[in-house]
PDB file of C-alpha atoms and ligand atoms in Angstrom:
ATOM      1  CA  MET T   1     -42.602 -40.596-190.511  1.00  0.00           C
ATOM      2  CA  LYS T   2     -43.661 -42.362-193.724  1.00  0.00           C
ATOM      3  CA  ASP T   3     -40.095 -43.118-194.831  1.00  0.00           C
ATOM      4  CA  LYS T   4     -38.754 -44.101-191.403  1.00  0.00           C
ATOM      5  CA  ILE T   5     -37.500 -47.506-190.293  1.00  0.00           C
ATOM      6  CA  ALA T   6     -37.731 -48.492-186.612  1.00  0.00           C
ATOM      7  CA  LEU T   7     -36.096 -51.223-184.551  1.00  0.00           C
ATOM      8  CA  VAL T   8     -37.678 -52.207-181.221  1.00  0.00           C
ATOM      9  CA  THR T   9     -35.641 -54.569-179.045  1.00  0.00           C
ATOM     10  CA  GLY T  10     -37.615 -57.275-177.237  1.00  0.00           C
ATOM     11  CA  SER T  11     -40.653 -56.713-179.448  1.00  0.00           C
ATOM     12  CA  SER T  12     -41.945 -60.286-179.660  1.00  0.00           C
ATOM     13  CA  ARG T  13     -44.175 -59.669-176.613  1.00  0.00           C
ATOM     14  CA  GLY T  14     -45.267 -57.237-173.909  1.00  0.00           C
ATOM     15  CA  ILE T  15     -44.627 -53.512-174.039  1.00  0.00           C
ATOM     16  CA  GLY T  16     -42.142 -53.831-176.916  1.00  0.00           C
ATOM     17  CA  ARG T  17     -44.657 -55.656-179.097  1.00  0.00           C
ATOM     18  CA  ASN T  18     -47.235 -52.920-178.610  1.00  0.00           C
ATOM     19  CA  ILE T  19     -44.679 -50.190-179.350  1.00  0.00           C
ATOM     20  CA  ALA T  20     -43.670 -52.015-182.549  1.00  0.00           C
ATOM     21  CA  LEU T  21     -47.284 -52.381-183.710  1.00  0.00           C
ATOM     22  CA  ARG T  22     -47.992 -48.688-183.047  1.00  0.00           C
ATOM     23  CA  LEU T  23     -44.794 -47.565-184.770  1.00  0.00           C
ATOM     24  CA  ALA T  24     -45.837 -49.640-187.784  1.00  0.00           C
ATOM     25  CA  ASP T  25     -48.917 -47.373-188.096  1.00  0.00           C
ATOM     26  CA  ILE T  26     -46.744 -44.319-188.737  1.00  0.00           C
ATOM     27  CA  ALA T  27     -43.437 -45.618-190.144  1.00  0.00           C
ATOM     28  CA  ALA T  28     -42.425 -47.374-193.380  1.00  0.00           C
ATOM     29  CA  GLY T  29     -41.220 -50.474-191.602  1.00  0.00           C
ATOM     30  CA  VAL T  30     -40.371 -52.051-188.280  1.00  0.00           C
ATOM     31  CA  ALA T  31     -37.701 -54.571-187.305  1.00  0.00           C
ATOM     32  CA  ILE T  32     -38.954 -57.010-184.683  1.00  0.00           C
ATOM     33  CA  HIS T  33     -36.388 -58.440-182.307  1.00  0.00           C
ATOM     34  CA  TYR T  34     -36.619 -61.534-180.077  1.00  0.00           C
ATOM     35  CA  LYS T  35     -34.351 -63.930-178.234  1.00  0.00           C
ATOM     36  CA  SER T  36     -36.038 -67.340-178.222  1.00  0.00           C
ATOM     37  CA  ASP T  37     -39.740 -67.164-179.149  1.00  0.00           C
ATOM     38  CA  ARG T  38     -39.510 -67.093-182.936  1.00  0.00           C
ATOM     39  CA  ARG T  39     -43.179 -67.890-183.405  1.00  0.00           C
ATOM     40  CA  ALA T  40     -44.226 -64.812-181.390  1.00  0.00           C
ATOM     41  CA  ALA T  41     -41.895 -62.606-183.463  1.00  0.00           C
ATOM     42  CA  GLU T  42     -43.276 -64.106-186.697  1.00  0.00           C
ATOM     43  CA  ASP T  43     -46.793 -63.284-185.533  1.00  0.00           C
ATOM     44  CA  VAL T  44     -45.924 -59.588-184.982  1.00  0.00           C
ATOM     45  CA  VAL T  45     -44.294 -59.438-188.436  1.00  0.00           C
ATOM     46  CA  ARG T  46     -47.350 -61.031-190.043  1.00  0.00           C
ATOM     47  CA  ARG T  47     -49.659 -58.477-188.397  1.00  0.00           C
ATOM     48  CA  ILE T  48     -47.556 -55.561-189.612  1.00  0.00           C
ATOM     49  CA  LYS T  49     -47.322 -56.937-193.162  1.00  0.00           C
ATOM     50  CA  GLU T  50     -51.102 -57.388-193.258  1.00  0.00           C
ATOM     51  CA  GLU T  51     -51.318 -53.602-192.815  1.00  0.00           C
ATOM     52  CA  GLY T  52     -49.135 -53.153-195.892  1.00  0.00           C
ATOM     53  CA  LYS T  53     -45.981 -52.125-194.018  1.00  0.00           C
ATOM     54  CA  GLN T  54     -42.491 -53.625-194.145  1.00  0.00           C
ATOM     55  CA  ALA T  55     -41.438 -55.891-191.297  1.00  0.00           C
ATOM     56  CA  ALA T  56     -38.879 -58.597-190.553  1.00  0.00           C
ATOM     57  CA  PHE T  57     -37.795 -60.450-187.437  1.00  0.00           C
ATOM     58  CA  PHE T  58     -34.273 -60.755-186.035  1.00  0.00           C
ATOM     59  CA  CYS T  59     -32.890 -62.990-183.299  1.00  0.00           C
ATOM     60  CA  ALA T  60     -30.143 -61.705-180.993  1.00  0.00           C
ATOM     61  CA  ASP T  61     -28.880 -62.133-177.446  1.00  0.00           C
ATOM     62  CA  LEU T  62     -28.449 -58.532-176.322  1.00  0.00           C
ATOM     63  CA  THR T  63     -26.584 -59.434-173.157  1.00  0.00           C
ATOM     64  CA  LYS T  64     -23.568 -59.866-175.474  1.00  0.00           C
ATOM     65  CA  GLU T  65     -21.937 -56.950-177.283  1.00  0.00           C
ATOM     66  CA  SER T  66     -21.627 -59.069-180.438  1.00  0.00           C
ATOM     67  CA  GLY T  67     -25.384 -59.767-180.262  1.00  0.00           C
ATOM     68  CA  ALA T  68     -26.181 -56.051-180.180  1.00  0.00           C
ATOM     69  CA  SER T  69     -23.755 -55.022-182.926  1.00  0.00           C
ATOM     70  CA  GLY T  70     -24.856 -57.986-185.065  1.00  0.00           C
ATOM     71  CA  LEU T  71     -28.515 -57.024-184.650  1.00  0.00           C
ATOM     72  CA  ILE T  72     -27.917 -53.436-185.786  1.00  0.00           C
ATOM     73  CA  LYS T  73     -25.821 -54.655-188.748  1.00  0.00           C
ATOM     74  CA  ASN T  74     -28.470 -57.175-189.813  1.00  0.00           C
ATOM     75  CA  VAL T  75     -31.338 -54.667-189.585  1.00  0.00           C
ATOM     76  CA  GLU T  76     -29.364 -52.042-191.533  1.00  0.00           C
ATOM     77  CA  GLY T  77     -28.513 -54.764-194.073  1.00  0.00           C
ATOM     78  CA  LYS T  78     -32.169 -55.663-194.545  1.00  0.00           C
ATOM     79  CA  PHE T  79     -33.771 -52.183-194.471  1.00  0.00           C
ATOM     80  CA  GLY T  80     -30.820 -49.976-195.467  1.00  0.00           C
ATOM     81  CA  LYS T  81     -30.979 -47.860-192.287  1.00  0.00           C
ATOM     82  CA  ILE T  82     -32.423 -47.465-188.789  1.00  0.00           C
ATOM     83  CA  ASP T  83     -34.082 -44.096-188.051  1.00  0.00           C
ATOM     84  CA  ILE T  84     -35.709 -45.024-184.748  1.00  0.00           C
ATOM     85  CA  LEU T  85     -34.176 -47.284-182.116  1.00  0.00           C
ATOM     86  CA  VAL T  86     -36.280 -48.283-179.101  1.00  0.00           C
ATOM     87  CA  ASN T  87     -34.192 -49.987-176.414  1.00  0.00           C
ATOM     88  CA  ASN T  88     -37.071 -51.822-174.793  1.00  0.00           C
ATOM     89  CA  PHE T  89     -35.513 -55.119-173.593  1.00  0.00           C
ATOM     90  CA  GLY T  90     -34.973 -54.811-169.836  1.00  0.00           C
ATOM     91  CA  PRO T  91     -36.005 -57.646-167.493  1.00  0.00           C
ATOM     92  CA  VAL T  92     -36.828 -57.155-163.812  1.00  0.00           C
ATOM     93  CA  LEU T  93     -35.504 -59.220-160.924  1.00  0.00           C
ATOM     94  CA  VAL T  94     -37.609 -58.973-157.746  1.00  0.00           C
ATOM     95  CA  LYS T  95     -35.464 -60.426-154.946  1.00  0.00           C
ATOM     96  CA  PRO T  96     -34.007 -59.191-151.639  1.00  0.00           C
ATOM     97  CA  TRP T  97     -30.616 -57.689-152.418  1.00  0.00           C
ATOM     98  CA  GLU T  98     -28.685 -60.069-150.111  1.00  0.00           C
ATOM     99  CA  LYS T  99     -29.979 -63.042-152.122  1.00  0.00           C
ATOM    100  CA  VAL T 100     -29.010 -61.716-155.553  1.00  0.00           C
ATOM    101  CA  THR T 101     -26.192 -63.828-157.024  1.00  0.00           C
ATOM    102  CA  ALA T 102     -23.249 -62.322-158.898  1.00  0.00           C
ATOM    103  CA  GLY T 103     -24.616 -63.889-162.087  1.00  0.00           C
ATOM    104  CA  GLU T 104     -28.078 -62.334-161.594  1.00  0.00           C
ATOM    105  CA  TRP T 105     -26.507 -58.962-160.826  1.00  0.00           C
ATOM    106  CA  GLU T 106     -24.452 -59.149-164.011  1.00  0.00           C
ATOM    107  CA  TYR T 107     -27.459 -60.255-166.089  1.00  0.00           C
ATOM    108  CA  ILE T 108     -29.722 -57.402-164.930  1.00  0.00           C
ATOM    109  CA  LEU T 109     -27.011 -54.760-165.469  1.00  0.00           C
ATOM    110  CA  ARG T 110     -26.086 -56.177-168.865  1.00  0.00           C
ATOM    111  CA  SER T 111     -29.652 -56.581-170.113  1.00  0.00           C
ATOM    112  CA  ASN T 112     -31.013 -53.213-168.954  1.00  0.00           C
ATOM    113  CA  LEU T 113     -27.951 -51.007-169.313  1.00  0.00           C
ATOM    114  CA  GLY T 114     -25.213 -52.756-171.299  1.00  0.00           C
ATOM    115  CA  SER T 115     -27.550 -53.785-174.128  1.00  0.00           C
ATOM    116  CA  ALA T 116     -28.741 -50.202-174.616  1.00  0.00           C
ATOM    117  CA  LEU T 117     -25.164 -48.872-174.632  1.00  0.00           C
ATOM    118  CA  CYS T 118     -24.095 -51.458-177.233  1.00  0.00           C
ATOM    119  CA  CYS T 119     -27.124 -50.851-179.484  1.00  0.00           C
ATOM    120  CA  VAL T 120     -26.681 -47.067-179.250  1.00  0.00           C
ATOM    121  CA  LYS T 121     -22.976 -47.248-180.098  1.00  0.00           C
ATOM    122  CA  ALA T 122     -23.704 -49.467-183.095  1.00  0.00           C
ATOM    123  CA  VAL T 123     -26.590 -47.377-184.469  1.00  0.00           C
ATOM    124  CA  LEU T 124     -25.093 -43.886-184.075  1.00  0.00           C
ATOM    125  CA  PRO T 125     -22.513 -43.831-186.903  1.00  0.00           C
ATOM    126  CA  ASP T 126     -25.198 -44.202-189.590  1.00  0.00           C
ATOM    127  CA  MET T 127     -27.687 -41.880-187.842  1.00  0.00           C
ATOM    128  CA  ARG T 128     -24.957 -39.230-187.581  1.00  0.00           C
ATOM    129  CA  LYS T 129     -24.177 -39.570-191.292  1.00  0.00           C
ATOM    130  CA  ARG T 130     -27.840 -39.082-192.163  1.00  0.00           C
ATOM    131  CA  LYS T 131     -28.255 -36.249-189.602  1.00  0.00           C
ATOM    132  CA  TRP T 132     -31.488 -37.663-188.194  1.00  0.00           C
ATOM    133  CA  GLY T 133     -32.347 -40.179-185.505  1.00  0.00           C
ATOM    134  CA  ARG T 134     -34.598 -40.993-182.587  1.00  0.00           C
ATOM    135  CA  ILE T 135     -33.516 -43.159-179.666  1.00  0.00           C
ATOM    136  CA  ILE T 136     -35.898 -44.121-176.867  1.00  0.00           C
ATOM    137  CA  ASN T 137     -34.752 -46.034-173.801  1.00  0.00           C
ATOM    138  CA  LEU T 138     -37.348 -47.735-171.595  1.00  0.00           C
ATOM    139  CA  GLY T 139     -36.869 -46.873-167.936  1.00  0.00           C
ATOM    140  CA  TYR T 140     -39.228 -47.282-165.002  1.00  0.00           C
ATOM    141  CA  SER T 141     -41.132 -44.684-163.027  1.00  0.00           C
ATOM    142  CA  ARG T 142     -38.690 -44.392-160.123  1.00  0.00           C
ATOM    143  CA  ALA T 143     -35.480 -44.218-162.146  1.00  0.00           C
ATOM    144  CA  GLU T 144     -34.872 -40.684-160.895  1.00  0.00           C
ATOM    145  CA  HIS T 145     -35.147 -41.628-157.203  1.00  0.00           C
ATOM    146  CA  LEU T 146     -31.788 -41.997-155.468  1.00  0.00           C
ATOM    147  CA  VAL T 147     -33.169 -43.963-152.523  1.00  0.00           C
ATOM    148  CA  ALA T 148     -33.030 -47.525-151.173  1.00  0.00           C
ATOM    149  CA  PHE T 149     -34.772 -50.244-153.222  1.00  0.00           C
ATOM    150  CA  SER T 150     -34.131 -53.448-151.301  1.00  0.00           C
ATOM    151  CA  THR T 151     -36.052 -55.862-153.569  1.00  0.00           C
ATOM    152  CA  ILE T 152     -35.088 -54.572-157.009  1.00  0.00           C
ATOM    153  CA  THR T 153     -31.570 -53.261-156.295  1.00  0.00           C
ATOM    154  CA  PRO T 154     -29.737 -54.193-159.540  1.00  0.00           C
ATOM    155  CA  TYR T 155     -32.760 -53.218-161.669  1.00  0.00           C
ATOM    156  CA  ALA T 156     -33.094 -49.803-159.987  1.00  0.00           C
ATOM    157  CA  ILE T 157     -29.346 -49.184-160.366  1.00  0.00           C
ATOM    158  CA  ALA T 158     -29.480 -50.209-164.025  1.00  0.00           C
ATOM    159  CA  LYS T 159     -32.456 -47.962-164.851  1.00  0.00           C
ATOM    160  CA  THR T 160     -30.948 -44.948-163.052  1.00  0.00           C
ATOM    161  CA  GLY T 161     -27.731 -45.653-164.942  1.00  0.00           C
ATOM    162  CA  LEU T 162     -29.726 -45.817-168.165  1.00  0.00           C
ATOM    163  CA  LEU T 163     -31.144 -42.366-167.462  1.00  0.00           C
ATOM    164  CA  ILE T 164     -27.624 -40.982-166.991  1.00  0.00           C
ATOM    165  CA  LEU T 165     -26.612 -42.695-170.243  1.00  0.00           C
ATOM    166  CA  THR T 166     -29.697 -41.241-171.968  1.00  0.00           C
ATOM    167  CA  ARG T 167     -28.766 -37.691-170.950  1.00  0.00           C
ATOM    168  CA  THR T 168     -25.088 -38.200-171.764  1.00  0.00           C
ATOM    169  CA  VAL T 169     -25.735 -39.457-175.288  1.00  0.00           C
ATOM    170  CA  ALA T 170     -28.488 -36.849-175.820  1.00  0.00           C
ATOM    171  CA  ALA T 171     -26.044 -34.006-175.162  1.00  0.00           C
ATOM    172  CA  SER T 172     -23.329 -35.452-177.384  1.00  0.00           C
ATOM    173  CA  VAL T 173     -25.517 -36.080-180.444  1.00  0.00           C
ATOM    174  CA  ALA T 174     -27.958 -33.152-180.215  1.00  0.00           C
ATOM    175  CA  SER T 175     -26.154 -31.212-182.947  1.00  0.00           C
ATOM    176  CA  ASP T 176     -26.412 -34.234-185.295  1.00  0.00           C
ATOM    177  CA  GLY T 177     -30.215 -34.073-185.476  1.00  0.00           C
ATOM    178  CA  ILE T 178     -30.612 -37.023-183.112  1.00  0.00           C
ATOM    179  CA  THR T 179     -32.771 -36.996-179.979  1.00  0.00           C
ATOM    180  CA  VAL T 180     -32.368 -39.447-177.103  1.00  0.00           C
ATOM    181  CA  ASN T 181     -35.076 -39.765-174.458  1.00  0.00           C
ATOM    182  CA  MET T 182     -36.406 -42.145-171.835  1.00  0.00           C
ATOM    183  CA  VAL T 183     -39.995 -43.367-171.397  1.00  0.00           C
ATOM    184  CA  SER T 184     -40.635 -44.719-167.902  1.00  0.00           C
ATOM    185  CA  PRO T 185     -43.650 -46.958-167.196  1.00  0.00           C
ATOM    186  CA  GLY T 186     -45.013 -47.553-163.689  1.00  0.00           C
ATOM    187  CA  LEU T 187     -47.404 -50.380-162.817  1.00  0.00           C
ATOM    188  CA  VAL T 188     -48.694 -51.936-166.006  1.00  0.00           C
ATOM    189  CA  GLU T 189     -51.571 -54.342-166.701  1.00  0.00           C
ATOM    190  CA  GLU T 190     -49.954 -57.738-167.405  1.00  0.00           C
ATOM    191  CA  GLY T 191     -46.797 -56.189-165.934  1.00  0.00           C
ATOM    192  CA  VAL T 192     -44.072 -57.789-163.872  1.00  0.00           C
ATOM    193  CA  PHE T 193     -44.234 -55.709-160.686  1.00  0.00           C
ATOM    194  CA  PRO T 194     -46.408 -56.784-157.739  1.00  0.00           C
ATOM    195  CA  LYS T 195     -49.787 -55.067-158.154  1.00  0.00           C
ATOM    196  CA  ASP T 196     -50.071 -52.250-155.646  1.00  0.00           C
ATOM    197  CA  ARG T 197     -53.391 -50.708-156.590  1.00  0.00           C
ATOM    198  CA  ASN T 198     -52.665 -47.256-155.146  1.00  0.00           C
ATOM    199  CA  VAL T 199     -52.264 -45.574-158.489  1.00  0.00           C
ATOM    200  CA  PRO T 200     -53.565 -41.975-158.118  1.00  0.00           C
ATOM    201  CA  LYS T 201     -55.096 -42.149-161.587  1.00  0.00           C
ATOM    202  CA  GLY T 202     -57.230 -45.090-160.395  1.00  0.00           C
ATOM    203  CA  ARG T 203     -56.036 -47.732-162.864  1.00  0.00           C
ATOM    204  CA  LEU T 204     -52.953 -49.610-163.998  1.00  0.00           C
ATOM    205  CA  GLY T 205     -51.074 -48.489-167.093  1.00  0.00           C
ATOM    206  CA  LYS T 206     -51.955 -50.028-170.439  1.00  0.00           C
ATOM    207  CA  PHE T 207     -49.395 -50.862-173.108  1.00  0.00           C
ATOM    208  CA  GLU T 208     -51.037 -48.168-175.270  1.00  0.00           C
ATOM    209  CA  ASP T 209     -50.226 -45.484-172.659  1.00  0.00           C
ATOM    210  CA  ILE T 210     -46.540 -46.264-173.040  1.00  0.00           C
ATOM    211  CA  SER T 211     -46.654 -46.530-176.835  1.00  0.00           C
ATOM    212  CA  GLU T 212     -48.335 -43.109-177.075  1.00  0.00           C
ATOM    213  CA  ALA T 213     -45.416 -41.544-175.191  1.00  0.00           C
ATOM    214  CA  VAL T 214     -42.947 -43.239-177.544  1.00  0.00           C
ATOM    215  CA  LEU T 215     -44.911 -42.088-180.598  1.00  0.00           C
ATOM    216  CA  PHE T 216     -44.846 -38.496-179.384  1.00  0.00           C
ATOM    217  CA  LEU T 217     -41.103 -38.492-178.660  1.00  0.00           C
ATOM    218  CA  VAL T 218     -40.178 -39.951-182.066  1.00  0.00           C
ATOM    219  CA  SER T 219     -42.438 -37.502-183.903  1.00  0.00           C
ATOM    220  CA  LYS T 220     -41.219 -34.377-185.664  1.00  0.00           C
ATOM    221  CA  LYS T 221     -43.183 -32.329-183.079  1.00  0.00           C
ATOM    222  CA  ALA T 222     -40.694 -33.478-180.425  1.00  0.00           C
ATOM    223  CA  ASP T 223     -37.638 -32.312-182.359  1.00  0.00           C
ATOM    224  CA  PHE T 224     -36.459 -29.983-179.544  1.00  0.00           C
ATOM    225  CA  ILE T 225     -36.998 -32.525-176.762  1.00  0.00           C
ATOM    226  CA  THR T 226     -33.896 -34.506-175.867  1.00  0.00           C
ATOM    227  CA  GLY T 227     -32.425 -35.937-172.667  1.00  0.00           C
ATOM    228  CA  THR T 228     -35.827 -36.017-171.005  1.00  0.00           C
ATOM    229  CA  ASN T 229     -37.496 -38.749-168.954  1.00  0.00           C
ATOM    230  CA  LEU T 230     -41.209 -39.059-169.663  1.00  0.00           C
ATOM    231  CA  ILE T 231     -42.855 -40.877-166.745  1.00  0.00           C
ATOM    232  CA  VAL T 232     -46.005 -42.767-167.770  1.00  0.00           C
ATOM    233  CA  ALA T 233     -47.331 -44.012-164.448  1.00  0.00           C
ATOM    234  CA  GLY T 234     -50.648 -42.298-163.639  1.00  0.00           C
ATOM    235  CA  GLY T 235     -48.951 -40.535-160.713  1.00  0.00           C
ATOM    236  CA  TRP T 236     -47.795 -43.804-159.089  1.00  0.00           C
ATOM    237  CA  LYS T 237     -44.777 -43.307-156.793  1.00  0.00           C
ATOM    238  CA  THR T 238     -43.271 -40.688-159.008  1.00  0.00           C
TER     239      THR T 238
HETATM  240  N1  NAP P   1     -43.729 -54.794-167.664  1.00  0.00           N
HETATM  241  C1  NAP P   1     -43.689 -53.940-166.636  1.00  0.00           C
HETATM  242  O1  NAP P   1     -44.441 -54.059-165.664  1.00  0.00           O
HETATM  243  C2  NAP P   1     -42.711 -52.785-166.658  1.00  0.00           C
HETATM  244  C3  NAP P   1     -42.835 -51.744-165.721  1.00  0.00           C
HETATM  245  C4  NAP P   1     -41.907 -50.705-165.763  1.00  0.00           C
HETATM  246  C5  NAP P   1     -40.912 -50.690-166.731  1.00  0.00           C
HETATM  247  N2  NAP P   1     -40.820 -51.729-167.632  1.00  0.00           N
HETATM  248  C6  NAP P   1     -39.765 -51.703-168.653  1.00  0.00           C
HETATM  249  O2  NAP P   1     -40.394 -51.777-169.923  1.00  0.00           O
HETATM  250  C7  NAP P   1     -39.590 -52.561-170.833  1.00  0.00           C
HETATM  251  C8  NAP P   1     -40.393 -53.715-171.420  1.00  0.00           C
HETATM  252  O3  NAP P   1     -40.719 -54.619-170.387  1.00  0.00           O
HETATM  253  P1  NAP P   1     -41.458 -55.999-170.647  1.00  0.00           P
HETATM  254  O4  NAP P   1     -41.700 -56.567-169.288  1.00  0.00           O
HETATM  255  O5  NAP P   1     -42.607 -55.820-171.573  1.00  0.00           O
HETATM  256  O6  NAP P   1     -40.438 -56.918-171.458  1.00  0.00           O
HETATM  257  P2  NAP P   1     -38.919 -57.457-171.227  1.00  0.00           P
HETATM  258  O7  NAP P   1     -38.886 -58.621-170.279  1.00  0.00           O
HETATM  259  O8  NAP P   1     -38.019 -56.322-170.908  1.00  0.00           O
HETATM  260  O9  NAP P   1     -38.557 -57.972-172.681  1.00  0.00           O
HETATM  261  C9  NAP P   1     -39.138 -59.111-173.276  1.00  0.00           C
HETATM  262  C10 NAP P   1     -38.486 -59.255-174.613  1.00  0.00           C
HETATM  263  O10 NAP P   1     -37.064 -59.403-174.466  1.00  0.00           O
HETATM  264  C11 NAP P   1     -36.632 -60.530-175.220  1.00  0.00           C
HETATM  265  N3  NAP P   1     -35.459 -61.143-174.576  1.00  0.00           N
HETATM  266  C12 NAP P   1     -35.412 -62.056-173.570  1.00  0.00           C
HETATM  267  N4  NAP P   1     -34.120 -62.366-173.273  1.00  0.00           N
HETATM  268  C13 NAP P   1     -33.345 -61.657-174.136  1.00  0.00           C
HETATM  269  C14 NAP P   1     -31.939 -61.543-174.350  1.00  0.00           C
HETATM  270  N5  NAP P   1     -31.033 -62.228-173.615  1.00  0.00           N
HETATM  271  N6  NAP P   1     -31.487 -60.713-175.320  1.00  0.00           N
HETATM  272  C15 NAP P   1     -32.372 -60.024-176.062  1.00  0.00           C
HETATM  273  N7  NAP P   1     -33.711 -60.061-175.909  1.00  0.00           N
HETATM  274  C16 NAP P   1     -34.184 -60.884-174.954  1.00  0.00           C
HETATM  275  C17 NAP P   1     -37.830 -61.441-175.259  1.00  0.00           C
HETATM  276  O11 NAP P   1     -37.723 -62.317-176.373  1.00  0.00           O
HETATM  277  P3  NAP P   1     -38.242 -63.870-176.244  1.00  0.00           P
HETATM  278  O12 NAP P   1     -39.677 -63.799-175.857  1.00  0.00           O
HETATM  279  O13 NAP P   1     -37.984 -64.430-177.587  1.00  0.00           O
HETATM  280  O14 NAP P   1     -37.385 -64.478-175.163  1.00  0.00           O
HETATM  281  C18 NAP P   1     -38.983 -60.447-175.410  1.00  0.00           C
HETATM  282  O15 NAP P   1     -39.117 -60.040-176.755  1.00  0.00           O
HETATM  283  C19 NAP P   1     -38.377 -52.998-170.024  1.00  0.00           C
HETATM  284  O16 NAP P   1     -37.309 -52.120-170.242  1.00  0.00           O
HETATM  285  C20 NAP P   1     -38.853 -52.923-168.583  1.00  0.00           C
HETATM  286  O17 NAP P   1     -37.798 -52.765-167.661  1.00  0.00           O
HETATM  287  C21 NAP P   1     -41.700 -52.758-167.618  1.00  0.00           C
END
C-alpha cells in the first residue's frame, strides 16, 4: 500500500478521523475531508505529516453533487490519483418517523446515499483507467434487516440502499480490478446511537475496531472480496 492515496469523507472527526489516521500508517498519503470545522481537519493533517506521510485537507458539502465531484477533482489535482475512497460521511437522525420533515428526509438520504453515489461516480473513471481501486462505504449493523425501524426510518432506508448500491457497483467494476465493500458499525463508544448495553461481546465498539475492518478490506489480501458487508458490532442486533 506504500504508493496508495486514500480519501476519507467526513474525516475531521469521529470514525472517519480514525480511519484516516490508520490508513496513513499504510498508505503514501491521505486526503482529509470536512464541511465546516477547518481547525479539526488541519489537526488531522498535521498529525499525519508528523509521521512523514502526505496529507491535505479539503472542504466540500457532499449533500450537493457539485460538492462531491469537486472534492474528487481537487484531491486528484493535488495527489494525482485516488486509489482508496472511504465514503464515511453519513449522519443519523433519531426521530419518530411521523415527525420527520421532508427536508430532514431529503438530507439523510442525500448525505448517506446520494453523497456516496456521487463520489463513486466521480472517482471510478480514473480507477478504471489504472485498473486498481478500493471503495468502502460505511453502513450500520442492521443495514441488511428489512424490518420496521420507527425512530431511524430515513437512515435505515439510506443504509440499506447503500448496501444495494455497494453490491451493484461491486459487480459492475469487478473486472476492472476495483473492489467495493461495506463496513457496518454497531454501537460505538462516543457514538450517536442511544447506548443499549446488551452487546453480546460485553463492550461497545471502538473506532479502532472499525478501522481494522477497513484496513483489511483495502489490503491486497482482500483482492477477491467484493460486494460484501462486514458487520463490526460485537454481535449486537445483527
Ligand atoms: N457513530 C456511530 O455511532 C455510528 C454507528 C453506526 C454507523 N455509523 C456510520 O459511520 C459513519 C461515521 O459516523 P460518524 O458519526 O463518526 O460521523 P458523521 O456524522 O457521519 O460524519 C462527520 C463528518 O462529516 C462531515 N460533514 C458534516 N456535514 C457535512 C456535509 N454536508 N457534507 C460533507 N461532510 C459533512 C463533518 O465535518 P465538520 O465537522 O467539518 O462538519 C465530519 O467530518 C457514518 O456513515 C455513520 O452512519 C456511525
